[in-house]
């Protein structure tokens, strides 16, 4: 008996009731398969939901693709028989975060296509940062800025996000960004459109998404790196953007105090650059002084006609070389 995915039609469903179809053990932990669930299982780059079933913590959610069932791994046994009715409650804060990150990825990927014709090859949602791998490793920071601006414009325009289901044949006729060869029916389509019905984006996806782009709140590109022929772009969306800005502001404040500078980017950067100039100057002064000291010591040793120079049990190569040049009969 396959598990009905309640989150496919209602991604805002926080609580639900279901019956236990099967009890099993997964990795030495008790688990259950329900006849229906609002818990999203890890797939498509998006981590699973967590929450509770009858007050017991759900620690993992795994989809058995072949059986079309979803396994809920639990912290402890429910102490109920198969067929019993249970109540599930998902971690809503985690669900909202995942909806923001995942749909933010859709928006950002579409923006890179529009700005630079750069397609997304893969997506990963991390606990702190998410990333996409783009098929162009040479995208500039100017391109990043344009794509980010476009993505945030799409968010602020609060376009409608809707879900529909299609056969594979129907899906191939739709204006999708791409359609993976491994997709199975029914093909779930996430559509983004304007109030007049104009389609902005369509993509096959099994993940959870908000009803409007505005609920993503914001997208910020954090960093990037080149990996072989691709460019990996790290980003945050929604509340993660707010949290990141707060952490960066606190970091600037601490750096400003250490550099005796106002806590804004321009002032801190200027103070840091001046500090590096000062440090470089001090290093040169130290190096020059070392040369003077070495020369003075060598001259003194030469005058004493020393036969061997040992410092702390090890020969100082710089001193030895200097002395060799001045007195070849020392060694």
PDB file of C-alpha atoms in Angstrom:
ATOM      1  CA  UNK A   1       0.000   0.000   0.000  1.00  0.00           C
ATOM      2  CA  UNK A   2       1.601   3.252  -1.119  1.00  0.00           C
ATOM      3  CA  UNK A   3       1.806   6.287   1.171  1.00  0.00           C
ATOM      4  CA  UNK A   4      -0.328   9.285   0.206  1.00  0.00           C
ATOM      5  CA  UNK A   5       1.837  12.440   0.202  1.00  0.00           C
ATOM      6  CA  UNK A   6      -0.367  15.061   1.840  1.00  0.00           C
ATOM      7  CA  UNK A   7       2.359  17.708   1.447  1.00  0.00           C
ATOM      8  CA  UNK A   8       2.103  17.469  -2.338  1.00  0.00           C
ATOM      9  CA  UNK A   9      -1.284  19.174  -2.299  1.00  0.00           C
ATOM     10  CA  UNK A  10      -1.060  21.128   0.962  1.00  0.00           C
ATOM     11  CA  UNK A  11       2.442  22.225   1.917  1.00  0.00           C
ATOM     12  CA  UNK A  12       1.005  24.268   4.797  1.00  0.00           C
ATOM     13  CA  UNK A  13      -0.499  21.246   6.547  1.00  0.00           C
ATOM     14  CA  UNK A  14       1.032  21.128  10.028  1.00  0.00           C
ATOM     15  CA  UNK A  15      -0.961  18.310  11.656  1.00  0.00           C
ATOM     16  CA  UNK A  16      -2.649  15.188  10.300  1.00  0.00           C
ATOM     17  CA  UNK A  17      -4.056  11.832  11.318  1.00  0.00           C
ATOM     18  CA  UNK A  18      -3.137   8.510   9.734  1.00  0.00           C
ATOM     19  CA  UNK A  19      -3.094   4.787  10.406  1.00  0.00           C
ATOM     20  CA  UNK A  20      -0.043   2.567  10.858  1.00  0.00           C
ATOM     21  CA  UNK A  21       0.373   0.316   7.829  1.00  0.00           C
ATOM     22  CA  UNK A  22       3.587  -1.377   8.943  1.00  0.00           C
ATOM     23  CA  UNK A  23       6.069  -1.335  11.815  1.00  0.00           C
ATOM     24  CA  UNK A  24       9.752  -2.026  11.127  1.00  0.00           C
ATOM     25  CA  UNK A  25      13.331  -1.425  12.315  1.00  0.00           C
ATOM     26  CA  UNK A  26      15.648   0.937  10.418  1.00  0.00           C
ATOM     27  CA  UNK A  27      19.247   1.195  11.593  1.00  0.00           C
ATOM     28  CA  UNK A  28      18.381  -0.196  15.037  1.00  0.00           C
ATOM     29  CA  UNK A  29      15.624   2.385  15.414  1.00  0.00           C
ATOM     30  CA  UNK A  30      11.873   1.755  15.358  1.00  0.00           C
ATOM     31  CA  UNK A  31      10.010   3.052  12.321  1.00  0.00           C
ATOM     32  CA  UNK A  32       6.524   3.118  10.866  1.00  0.00           C
ATOM     33  CA  UNK A  33       4.908   3.362   7.449  1.00  0.00           C
ATOM     34  CA  UNK A  34       1.633   5.293   7.456  1.00  0.00           C
ATOM     35  CA  UNK A  35      -1.202   5.234   4.952  1.00  0.00           C
ATOM     36  CA  UNK A  36      -0.717   8.996   4.476  1.00  0.00           C
ATOM     37  CA  UNK A  37       1.748  11.608   5.735  1.00  0.00           C
ATOM     38  CA  UNK A  38       2.622  15.297   5.786  1.00  0.00           C
ATOM     39  CA  UNK A  39       6.290  14.469   6.492  1.00  0.00           C
ATOM     40  CA  UNK A  40       8.568  15.173   3.534  1.00  0.00           C
ATOM     41  CA  UNK A  41      11.232  12.530   2.884  1.00  0.00           C
ATOM     42  CA  UNK A  42      14.768  13.520   1.876  1.00  0.00           C
ATOM     43  CA  UNK A  43      15.013  13.848  -1.921  1.00  0.00           C
ATOM     44  CA  UNK A  44      15.857  16.302  -4.681  1.00  0.00           C
ATOM     45  CA  UNK A  45      18.509  18.057  -2.591  1.00  0.00           C
ATOM     46  CA  UNK A  46      16.009  18.881   0.171  1.00  0.00           C
ATOM     47  CA  UNK A  47      16.363  17.315   3.659  1.00  0.00           C
ATOM     48  CA  UNK A  48      13.467  15.577   5.382  1.00  0.00           C
ATOM     49  CA  UNK A  49      10.935  17.067   7.744  1.00  0.00           C
ATOM     50  CA  UNK A  50      11.084  16.324  11.451  1.00  0.00           C
ATOM     51  CA  UNK A  51       8.395  16.512  14.117  1.00  0.00           C
ATOM     52  CA  UNK A  52       6.355  14.104  16.211  1.00  0.00           C
ATOM     53  CA  UNK A  53       4.006  11.158  15.808  1.00  0.00           C
ATOM     54  CA  UNK A  54       1.868  10.695  18.924  1.00  0.00           C
ATOM     55  CA  UNK A  55       4.450  12.728  20.826  1.00  0.00           C
ATOM     56  CA  UNK A  56       7.389  10.568  19.707  1.00  0.00           C
ATOM     57  CA  UNK A  57      10.198  12.369  17.876  1.00  0.00           C
ATOM     58  CA  UNK A  58      10.557  11.690  14.142  1.00  0.00           C
ATOM     59  CA  UNK A  59      14.319  11.678  13.526  1.00  0.00           C
ATOM     60  CA  UNK A  60      14.385  10.750   9.830  1.00  0.00           C
ATOM     61  CA  UNK A  61      11.999  10.282   6.903  1.00  0.00           C
ATOM     62  CA  UNK A  62      12.969   8.008   4.033  1.00  0.00           C
ATOM     63  CA  UNK A  63      11.102   7.258   0.820  1.00  0.00           C
ATOM     64  CA  UNK A  64      11.100   3.732  -0.576  1.00  0.00           C
ATOM     65  CA  UNK A  65      10.759   4.646  -4.233  1.00  0.00           C
ATOM     66  CA  UNK A  66      10.035   1.180  -5.565  1.00  0.00           C
ATOM     67  CA  UNK A  67       7.345   0.476  -2.961  1.00  0.00           C
ATOM     68  CA  UNK A  68       6.040   4.094  -3.093  1.00  0.00           C
ATOM     69  CA  UNK A  69       6.033   4.216   0.693  1.00  0.00           C
ATOM     70  CA  UNK A  70       7.477   6.675   3.211  1.00  0.00           C
ATOM     71  CA  UNK A  71       9.256   5.371   6.304  1.00  0.00           C
ATOM     72  CA  UNK A  72       9.191   7.470   9.492  1.00  0.00           C
ATOM     73  CA  UNK A  73      12.192   6.655  11.699  1.00  0.00           C
ATOM     74  CA  UNK A  74      11.427   7.273  15.375  1.00  0.00           C
ATOM     75  CA  UNK A  75      13.402   8.026  18.519  1.00  0.00           C
ATOM     76  CA  UNK A  76      11.443   5.306  20.352  1.00  0.00           C
ATOM     77  CA  UNK A  77       8.711   2.777  19.720  1.00  0.00           C
ATOM     78  CA  UNK A  78       5.110   4.009  19.499  1.00  0.00           C
ATOM     79  CA  UNK A  79       3.891   0.957  21.437  1.00  0.00           C
ATOM     80  CA  UNK A  80       0.929   0.649  19.091  1.00  0.00           C
ATOM     81  CA  UNK A  81      -0.123  -2.149  16.775  1.00  0.00           C
ATOM     82  CA  UNK A  82      -0.424  -1.963  13.005  1.00  0.00           C
ATOM     83  CA  UNK A  83      -3.755  -0.450  12.032  1.00  0.00           C
ATOM     84  CA  UNK A  84      -3.813   1.958  14.972  1.00  0.00           C
ATOM     85  CA  UNK A  85      -4.566   5.630  14.307  1.00  0.00           C
ATOM     86  CA  UNK A  86      -1.876   8.216  15.088  1.00  0.00           C
ATOM     87  CA  UNK A  87      -1.469  11.992  14.979  1.00  0.00           C
ATOM     88  CA  UNK A  88       1.481  13.590  13.224  1.00  0.00           C
ATOM     89  CA  UNK A  89       2.814  17.098  13.846  1.00  0.00           C
ATOM     90  CA  UNK A  90       5.612  18.457  11.672  1.00  0.00           C
ATOM     91  CA  UNK A  91       8.288  20.912  12.803  1.00  0.00           C
ATOM     92  CA  UNK A  92       6.759  24.009  11.202  1.00  0.00           C
ATOM     93  CA  UNK A  93       9.801  26.261  11.581  1.00  0.00           C
ATOM     94  CA  UNK A  94      11.930  23.705   9.741  1.00  0.00           C
ATOM     95  CA  UNK A  95       9.282  23.281   7.019  1.00  0.00           C
ATOM     96  CA  UNK A  96       9.072  27.040   6.395  1.00  0.00           C
ATOM     97  CA  UNK A  97      12.867  27.281   6.215  1.00  0.00           C
ATOM     98  CA  UNK A  98      13.011  24.449   3.695  1.00  0.00           C
ATOM     99  CA  UNK A  99      10.248  25.982   1.572  1.00  0.00           C
ATOM    100  CA  UNK A 100      12.135  29.282   1.506  1.00  0.00           C
ATOM    101  CA  UNK A 101      15.460  27.666   0.575  1.00  0.00           C
ATOM    102  CA  UNK A 102      14.024  25.333  -2.046  1.00  0.00           C
ATOM    103  CA  UNK A 103      11.837  27.840  -3.834  1.00  0.00           C
ATOM    104  CA  UNK A 104      14.597  30.422  -3.510  1.00  0.00           C
ATOM    105  CA  UNK A 105      16.772  27.978  -5.422  1.00  0.00           C
ATOM    106  CA  UNK A 106      14.154  27.768  -8.199  1.00  0.00           C
ATOM    107  CA  UNK A 107      14.064  31.555  -8.444  1.00  0.00           C
ATOM    108  CA  UNK A 108      17.859  31.911  -8.407  1.00  0.00           C
ATOM    109  CA  UNK A 109      18.366  29.155 -10.985  1.00  0.00           C
ATOM    110  CA  UNK A 110      15.862  30.833 -13.316  1.00  0.00           C
ATOM    111  CA  UNK A 111      17.612  34.181 -12.792  1.00  0.00           C
ATOM    112  CA  UNK A 112      20.975  32.736 -13.882  1.00  0.00           C
ATOM    113  CA  UNK A 113      19.351  31.368 -17.025  1.00  0.00           C
ATOM    114  CA  UNK A 114      17.873  34.783 -17.808  1.00  0.00           C
ATOM    115  CA  UNK A 115      21.064  36.717 -17.009  1.00  0.00           C
ATOM    116  CA  UNK A 116      23.803  34.411 -18.282  1.00  0.00           C
ATOM    117  CA  UNK A 117      22.136  31.358 -19.854  1.00  0.00           C
ATOM    118  CA  UNK A 118      23.764  29.315 -17.074  1.00  0.00           C
ATOM    119  CA  UNK A 119      21.843  26.168 -16.143  1.00  0.00           C
ATOM    120  CA  UNK A 120      21.733  24.549 -12.713  1.00  0.00           C
ATOM    121  CA  UNK A 121      23.156  21.029 -12.702  1.00  0.00           C
ATOM    122  CA  UNK A 122      22.504  20.152  -9.063  1.00  0.00           C
ATOM    123  CA  UNK A 123      21.186  21.565  -5.795  1.00  0.00           C
ATOM    124  CA  UNK A 124      21.997  20.878  -2.155  1.00  0.00           C
ATOM    125  CA  UNK A 125      20.287  22.360   0.891  1.00  0.00           C
ATOM    126  CA  UNK A 126      22.541  22.487   3.955  1.00  0.00           C
ATOM    127  CA  UNK A 127      21.753  23.334   7.561  1.00  0.00           C
ATOM    128  CA  UNK A 128      23.321  26.800   7.166  1.00  0.00           C
ATOM    129  CA  UNK A 129      24.077  27.316   3.479  1.00  0.00           C
ATOM    130  CA  UNK A 130      22.630  25.916   0.282  1.00  0.00           C
ATOM    131  CA  UNK A 131      24.374  25.706  -3.056  1.00  0.00           C
ATOM    132  CA  UNK A 132      23.745  25.167  -6.745  1.00  0.00           C
ATOM    133  CA  UNK A 133      26.245  23.905  -9.303  1.00  0.00           C
ATOM    134  CA  UNK A 134      26.103  25.963 -12.504  1.00  0.00           C
ATOM    135  CA  UNK A 135      27.361  24.757 -15.881  1.00  0.00           C
ATOM    136  CA  UNK A 136      29.582  27.826 -16.410  1.00  0.00           C
ATOM    137  CA  UNK A 137      32.646  28.050 -14.147  1.00  0.00           C
ATOM    138  CA  UNK A 138      33.599  31.554 -15.356  1.00  0.00           C
ATOM    139  CA  UNK A 139      30.576  33.533 -14.167  1.00  0.00           C
ATOM    140  CA  UNK A 140      31.762  36.885 -12.799  1.00  0.00           C
ATOM    141  CA  UNK A 141      30.722  38.632  -9.607  1.00  0.00           C
ATOM    142  CA  UNK A 142      28.965  41.185 -11.803  1.00  0.00           C
ATOM    143  CA  UNK A 143      26.806  38.361 -13.172  1.00  0.00           C
ATOM    144  CA  UNK A 144      26.169  37.180  -9.606  1.00  0.00           C
ATOM    145  CA  UNK A 145      24.941  40.630  -8.660  1.00  0.00           C
ATOM    146  CA  UNK A 146      22.623  40.853 -11.663  1.00  0.00           C
ATOM    147  CA  UNK A 147      21.163  37.395 -10.981  1.00  0.00           C
ATOM    148  CA  UNK A 148      20.689  38.182  -7.299  1.00  0.00           C
ATOM    149  CA  UNK A 149      18.947  41.470  -8.099  1.00  0.00           C
ATOM    150  CA  UNK A 150      16.632  39.768 -10.592  1.00  0.00           C
ATOM    151  CA  UNK A 151      15.846  36.974  -8.122  1.00  0.00           C
ATOM    152  CA  UNK A 152      14.928  39.459  -5.390  1.00  0.00           C
ATOM    153  CA  UNK A 153      12.796  41.416  -7.847  1.00  0.00           C
ATOM    154  CA  UNK A 154      10.838  38.212  -8.527  1.00  0.00           C
ATOM    155  CA  UNK A 155      10.410  37.751  -4.776  1.00  0.00           C
ATOM    156  CA  UNK A 156       9.196  41.313  -4.235  1.00  0.00           C
ATOM    157  CA  UNK A 157       6.739  41.031  -7.126  1.00  0.00           C
ATOM    158  CA  UNK A 158       5.025  38.257  -5.114  1.00  0.00           C
ATOM    159  CA  UNK A 159       4.208  35.990  -8.030  1.00  0.00           C
ATOM    160  CA  UNK A 160       1.822  33.079  -7.501  1.00  0.00           C
ATOM    161  CA  UNK A 161       3.260  29.580  -7.018  1.00  0.00           C
ATOM    162  CA  UNK A 162       1.008  26.657  -7.918  1.00  0.00           C
ATOM    163  CA  UNK A 163       1.245  22.869  -8.179  1.00  0.00           C
ATOM    164  CA  UNK A 164      -0.140  20.537 -10.841  1.00  0.00           C
ATOM    165  CA  UNK A 165       0.280  16.893 -11.845  1.00  0.00           C
ATOM    166  CA  UNK A 166       0.808  15.552 -15.367  1.00  0.00           C
ATOM    167  CA  UNK A 167       1.644  12.449 -17.323  1.00  0.00           C
ATOM    168  CA  UNK A 168       5.154  12.231 -18.735  1.00  0.00           C
ATOM    169  CA  UNK A 169       3.817  12.891 -22.216  1.00  0.00           C
ATOM    170  CA  UNK A 170       1.995  16.013 -21.020  1.00  0.00           C
ATOM    171  CA  UNK A 171       5.032  17.235 -19.083  1.00  0.00           C
ATOM    172  CA  UNK A 172       7.239  17.030 -22.180  1.00  0.00           C
ATOM    173  CA  UNK A 173       4.950  19.519 -23.927  1.00  0.00           C
ATOM    174  CA  UNK A 174       5.196  22.110 -21.129  1.00  0.00           C
ATOM    175  CA  UNK A 175       7.716  25.010 -21.199  1.00  0.00           C
ATOM    176  CA  UNK A 176       9.888  23.468 -18.488  1.00  0.00           C
ATOM    177  CA  UNK A 177      13.461  24.578 -17.771  1.00  0.00           C
ATOM    178  CA  UNK A 178      14.447  20.923 -17.859  1.00  0.00           C
ATOM    179  CA  UNK A 179      12.957  17.482 -17.359  1.00  0.00           C
ATOM    180  CA  UNK A 180      15.158  14.792 -15.826  1.00  0.00           C
ATOM    181  CA  UNK A 181      15.228  11.410 -17.519  1.00  0.00           C
ATOM    182  CA  UNK A 182      14.614   9.716 -14.154  1.00  0.00           C
ATOM    183  CA  UNK A 183      11.304  11.513 -13.506  1.00  0.00           C
ATOM    184  CA  UNK A 184       8.349   9.211 -12.811  1.00  0.00           C
ATOM    185  CA  UNK A 185       4.619   9.721 -13.174  1.00  0.00           C
ATOM    186  CA  UNK A 186       2.730  11.585 -12.032  1.00  0.00           C
ATOM    187  CA  UNK A 187       5.069  14.467 -12.867  1.00  0.00           C
ATOM    188  CA  UNK A 188       4.615  17.219 -10.282  1.00  0.00           C
ATOM    189  CA  UNK A 189       5.047  20.693 -11.776  1.00  0.00           C
ATOM    190  CA  UNK A 190       5.785  23.882  -9.818  1.00  0.00           C
ATOM    191  CA  UNK A 191       4.585  26.921 -11.763  1.00  0.00           C
ATOM    192  CA  UNK A 192       5.363  30.568 -11.026  1.00  0.00           C
ATOM    193  CA  UNK A 193       3.079  33.089 -12.725  1.00  0.00           C
ATOM    194  CA  UNK A 194       1.936  36.714 -12.652  1.00  0.00           C
ATOM    195  CA  UNK A 195      -1.545  37.865 -11.666  1.00  0.00           C
ATOM    196  CA  UNK A 196      -2.580  37.914 -15.331  1.00  0.00           C
ATOM    197  CA  UNK A 197      -1.567  34.293 -15.745  1.00  0.00           C
ATOM    198  CA  UNK A 198       1.713  34.936 -17.557  1.00  0.00           C
ATOM    199  CA  UNK A 199       4.077  32.086 -16.784  1.00  0.00           C
ATOM    200  CA  UNK A 200       7.456  33.106 -15.384  1.00  0.00           C
ATOM    201  CA  UNK A 201       8.834  29.654 -14.601  1.00  0.00           C
ATOM    202  CA  UNK A 202       7.846  25.984 -14.697  1.00  0.00           C
ATOM    203  CA  UNK A 203       9.860  23.157 -13.237  1.00  0.00           C
ATOM    204  CA  UNK A 204       9.280  19.526 -12.316  1.00  0.00           C
ATOM    205  CA  UNK A 205       9.890  19.164  -8.578  1.00  0.00           C
ATOM    206  CA  UNK A 206       8.867  16.951  -5.665  1.00  0.00           C
ATOM    207  CA  UNK A 207       9.837  19.415  -2.925  1.00  0.00           C
ATOM    208  CA  UNK A 208       7.854  21.804  -0.734  1.00  0.00           C
ATOM    209  CA  UNK A 209       7.239  25.381  -1.890  1.00  0.00           C
ATOM    210  CA  UNK A 210       5.354  28.465  -0.654  1.00  0.00           C
ATOM    211  CA  UNK A 211       2.192  29.755  -2.337  1.00  0.00           C
ATOM    212  CA  UNK A 212       3.794  33.062  -3.320  1.00  0.00           C
ATOM    213  CA  UNK A 213       7.358  34.084  -4.164  1.00  0.00           C
ATOM    214  CA  UNK A 214       7.144  36.896  -1.600  1.00  0.00           C
ATOM    215  CA  UNK A 215       7.233  34.310   1.179  1.00  0.00           C
ATOM    216  CA  UNK A 216      10.848  33.524   0.252  1.00  0.00           C
ATOM    217  CA  UNK A 217      11.547  37.040   1.629  1.00  0.00           C
ATOM    218  CA  UNK A 218      15.080  37.515   0.213  1.00  0.00           C
ATOM    219  CA  UNK A 219      18.020  35.789  -1.475  1.00  0.00           C
ATOM    220  CA  UNK A 220      21.683  36.535  -0.759  1.00  0.00           C
ATOM    221  CA  UNK A 221      24.642  35.035  -2.607  1.00  0.00           C
ATOM    222  CA  UNK A 222      27.323  34.308  -0.022  1.00  0.00           C
ATOM    223  CA  UNK A 223      30.270  32.806  -1.873  1.00  0.00           C
ATOM    224  CA  UNK A 224      31.327  30.730  -4.875  1.00  0.00           C
ATOM    225  CA  UNK A 225      34.082  28.397  -6.002  1.00  0.00           C
ATOM    226  CA  UNK A 226      35.137  26.820  -9.274  1.00  0.00           C
ATOM    227  CA  UNK A 227      34.957  23.026  -9.392  1.00  0.00           C
ATOM    228  CA  UNK A 228      36.243  21.491 -12.634  1.00  0.00           C
ATOM    229  CA  UNK A 229      33.908  22.795 -15.368  1.00  0.00           C
ATOM    230  CA  UNK A 230      31.247  24.102 -12.971  1.00  0.00           C
ATOM    231  CA  UNK A 231      30.787  26.938 -10.536  1.00  0.00           C
ATOM    232  CA  UNK A 232      29.379  26.181  -7.093  1.00  0.00           C
ATOM    233  CA  UNK A 233      27.350  29.098  -5.774  1.00  0.00           C
ATOM    234  CA  UNK A 234      26.484  29.310  -2.074  1.00  0.00           C
ATOM    235  CA  UNK A 235      23.385  31.236  -0.997  1.00  0.00           C
ATOM    236  CA  UNK A 236      20.815  31.766   1.747  1.00  0.00           C
ATOM    237  CA  UNK A 237      17.116  32.671   1.607  1.00  0.00           C
ATOM    238  CA  UNK A 238      14.407  33.882   3.956  1.00  0.00           C
ATOM    239  CA  UNK A 239      15.165  34.044   7.656  1.00  0.00           C
ATOM    240  CA  UNK A 240      18.645  32.684   6.974  1.00  0.00           C
ATOM    241  CA  UNK A 241      19.385  35.981   5.211  1.00  0.00           C
ATOM    242  CA  UNK A 242      18.266  37.939   8.271  1.00  0.00           C
ATOM    243  CA  UNK A 243      20.366  35.739  10.559  1.00  0.00           C
ATOM    244  CA  UNK A 244      23.399  36.064   8.293  1.00  0.00           C
ATOM    245  CA  UNK A 245      23.137  39.856   8.180  1.00  0.00           C
ATOM    246  CA  UNK A 246      22.909  39.979  11.976  1.00  0.00           C
ATOM    247  CA  UNK A 247      26.009  37.779  12.374  1.00  0.00           C
ATOM    248  CA  UNK A 248      27.930  39.887   9.856  1.00  0.00           C
ATOM    249  CA  UNK A 249      26.907  43.096  11.639  1.00  0.00           C
ATOM    250  CA  UNK A 250      28.129  41.686  14.964  1.00  0.00           C
ATOM    251  CA  UNK A 251      31.375  40.569  13.332  1.00  0.00           C
ATOM    252  CA  UNK A 252      31.897  44.047  11.862  1.00  0.00           C
ATOM    253  CA  UNK A 253      31.252  45.551  15.269  1.00  0.00           C
ATOM    254  CA  UNK A 254      33.900  43.350  16.903  1.00  0.00           C
ATOM    255  CA  UNK A 255      36.412  44.056  14.123  1.00  0.00           C
ATOM    256  CA  UNK A 256      35.697  47.773  14.390  1.00  0.00           C
ATOM    257  CA  UNK A 257      36.466  47.708  18.113  1.00  0.00           C
ATOM    258  CA  UNK A 258      39.754  45.873  17.514  1.00  0.00           C
ATOM    259  CA  UNK A 259      40.736  48.252  14.716  1.00  0.00           C
ATOM    260  CA  UNK A 260      39.377  51.359  16.521  1.00  0.00           C
ATOM    261  CA  UNK A 261      37.094  51.952  13.548  1.00  0.00           C
ATOM    262  CA  UNK A 262      33.373  52.666  13.077  1.00  0.00           C
ATOM    263  CA  UNK A 263      31.481  49.355  12.520  1.00  0.00           C
ATOM    264  CA  UNK A 264      30.587  49.870   8.850  1.00  0.00           C
ATOM    265  CA  UNK A 265      32.039  48.004   5.878  1.00  0.00           C
ATOM    266  CA  UNK A 266      33.928  50.939   4.352  1.00  0.00           C
ATOM    267  CA  UNK A 267      35.541  52.065   7.625  1.00  0.00           C
ATOM    268  CA  UNK A 268      36.503  48.568   8.739  1.00  0.00           C
ATOM    269  CA  UNK A 269      37.970  47.757   5.313  1.00  0.00           C
ATOM    270  CA  UNK A 270      39.963  51.004   5.306  1.00  0.00           C
ATOM    271  CA  UNK A 271      41.275  50.375   8.832  1.00  0.00           C
ATOM    272  CA  UNK A 272      42.188  46.795   7.948  1.00  0.00           C
ATOM    273  CA  UNK A 273      44.054  47.890   4.800  1.00  0.00           C
ATOM    274  CA  UNK A 274      46.018  50.446   6.850  1.00  0.00           C
ATOM    275  CA  UNK A 275      46.821  47.797   9.447  1.00  0.00           C
ATOM    276  CA  UNK A 276      48.171  45.493   6.717  1.00  0.00           C
ATOM    277  CA  UNK A 277      50.334  48.353   5.387  1.00  0.00           C
ATOM    278  CA  UNK A 278      51.661  48.946   8.901  1.00  0.00           C
ATOM    279  CA  UNK A 279      52.344  45.238   9.414  1.00  0.00           C
ATOM    280  CA  UNK A 280      54.186  45.019   6.091  1.00  0.00           C
ATOM    281  CA  UNK A 281      56.328  48.002   7.110  1.00  0.00           C
ATOM    282  CA  UNK A 282      57.106  46.457  10.493  1.00  0.00           C
ATOM    283  CA  UNK A 283      58.091  43.163   8.858  1.00  0.00           C
ATOM    284  CA  UNK A 284      60.526  45.017   6.592  1.00  0.00           C
ATOM    285  CA  UNK A 285      62.000  46.886   9.562  1.00  0.00           C
ATOM    286  CA  UNK A 286      62.456  43.647  11.486  1.00  0.00           C
ATOM    287  CA  UNK A 287      64.085  41.976   8.479  1.00  0.00           C
ATOM    288  CA  UNK A 288      66.469  44.923   8.004  1.00  0.00           C
ATOM    289  CA  UNK A 289      67.398  44.880  11.700  1.00  0.00           C
ATOM    290  CA  UNK A 290      68.007  41.149  11.564  1.00  0.00           C
ATOM    291  CA  UNK A 291      70.471  41.661   8.713  1.00  0.00           C
ATOM    292  CA  UNK A 292      72.350  44.299  10.708  1.00  0.00           C
ATOM    293  CA  UNK A 293      72.496  42.055  13.779  1.00  0.00           C
ATOM    294  CA  UNK A 294      73.612  39.020  11.785  1.00  0.00           C
ATOM    295  CA  UNK A 295      76.361  41.006  10.097  1.00  0.00           C
ATOM    296  CA  UNK A 296      77.565  42.397  13.428  1.00  0.00           C
ATOM    297  CA  UNK A 297      77.657  38.960  15.045  1.00  0.00           C
ATOM    298  CA  UNK A 298      79.460  37.467  12.080  1.00  0.00           C
ATOM    299  CA  UNK A 299      82.082  40.193  12.097  1.00  0.00           C
ATOM    300  CA  UNK A 300      82.640  39.643  15.807  1.00  0.00           C
ATOM    301  CA  UNK A 301      83.022  35.906  15.293  1.00  0.00           C
ATOM    302  CA  UNK A 302      85.428  36.486  12.425  1.00  0.00           C
ATOM    303  CA  UNK A 303      87.550  38.691  14.607  1.00  0.00           C
ATOM    304  CA  UNK A 304      87.656  35.918  17.206  1.00  0.00           C
ATOM    305  CA  UNK A 305      88.708  33.479  14.443  1.00  0.00           C
ATOM    306  CA  UNK A 306      86.012  30.983  15.563  1.00  0.00           C
ATOM    307  CA  UNK A 307      86.402  27.476  14.152  1.00  0.00           C
ATOM    308  CA  UNK A 308      82.753  26.390  14.682  1.00  0.00           C
ATOM    309  CA  UNK A 309      79.482  28.204  15.189  1.00  0.00           C
ATOM    310  CA  UNK A 310      76.730  26.382  16.981  1.00  0.00           C
ATOM    311  CA  UNK A 311      73.463  27.907  18.157  1.00  0.00           C
ATOM    312  CA  UNK A 312      71.259  25.796  20.381  1.00  0.00           C
ATOM    313  CA  UNK A 313      72.838  22.640  18.990  1.00  0.00           C
ATOM    314  CA  UNK A 314      72.066  23.490  15.347  1.00  0.00           C
ATOM    315  CA  UNK A 315      74.240  25.307  12.856  1.00  0.00           C
ATOM    316  CA  UNK A 316      72.716  28.586  11.703  1.00  0.00           C
ATOM    317  CA  UNK A 317      72.937  28.325   7.942  1.00  0.00           C
ATOM    318  CA  UNK A 318      72.584  32.048   7.311  1.00  0.00           C
ATOM    319  CA  UNK A 319      75.432  32.914   9.666  1.00  0.00           C
ATOM    320  CA  UNK A 320      77.621  30.108   8.412  1.00  0.00           C
ATOM    321  CA  UNK A 321      77.133  31.163   4.802  1.00  0.00           C
ATOM    322  CA  UNK A 322      77.944  34.791   5.639  1.00  0.00           C
ATOM    323  CA  UNK A 323      81.081  33.781   7.486  1.00  0.00           C
ATOM    324  CA  UNK A 324      82.194  31.411   4.753  1.00  0.00           C
ATOM    325  CA  UNK A 325      82.006  34.288   2.290  1.00  0.00           C
ATOM    326  CA  UNK A 326      84.227  36.450   4.510  1.00  0.00           C
ATOM    327  CA  UNK A 327      86.630  33.886   5.949  1.00  0.00           C
ATOM    328  CA  UNK A 328      86.970  30.602   4.078  1.00  0.00           C
ATOM    329  CA  UNK A 329      89.434  29.268   6.711  1.00  0.00           C
ATOM    330  CA  UNK A 330      86.821  29.110   9.512  1.00  0.00           C
ATOM    331  CA  UNK A 331      85.607  25.639   8.485  1.00  0.00           C
TER     332      UNK A 331
END
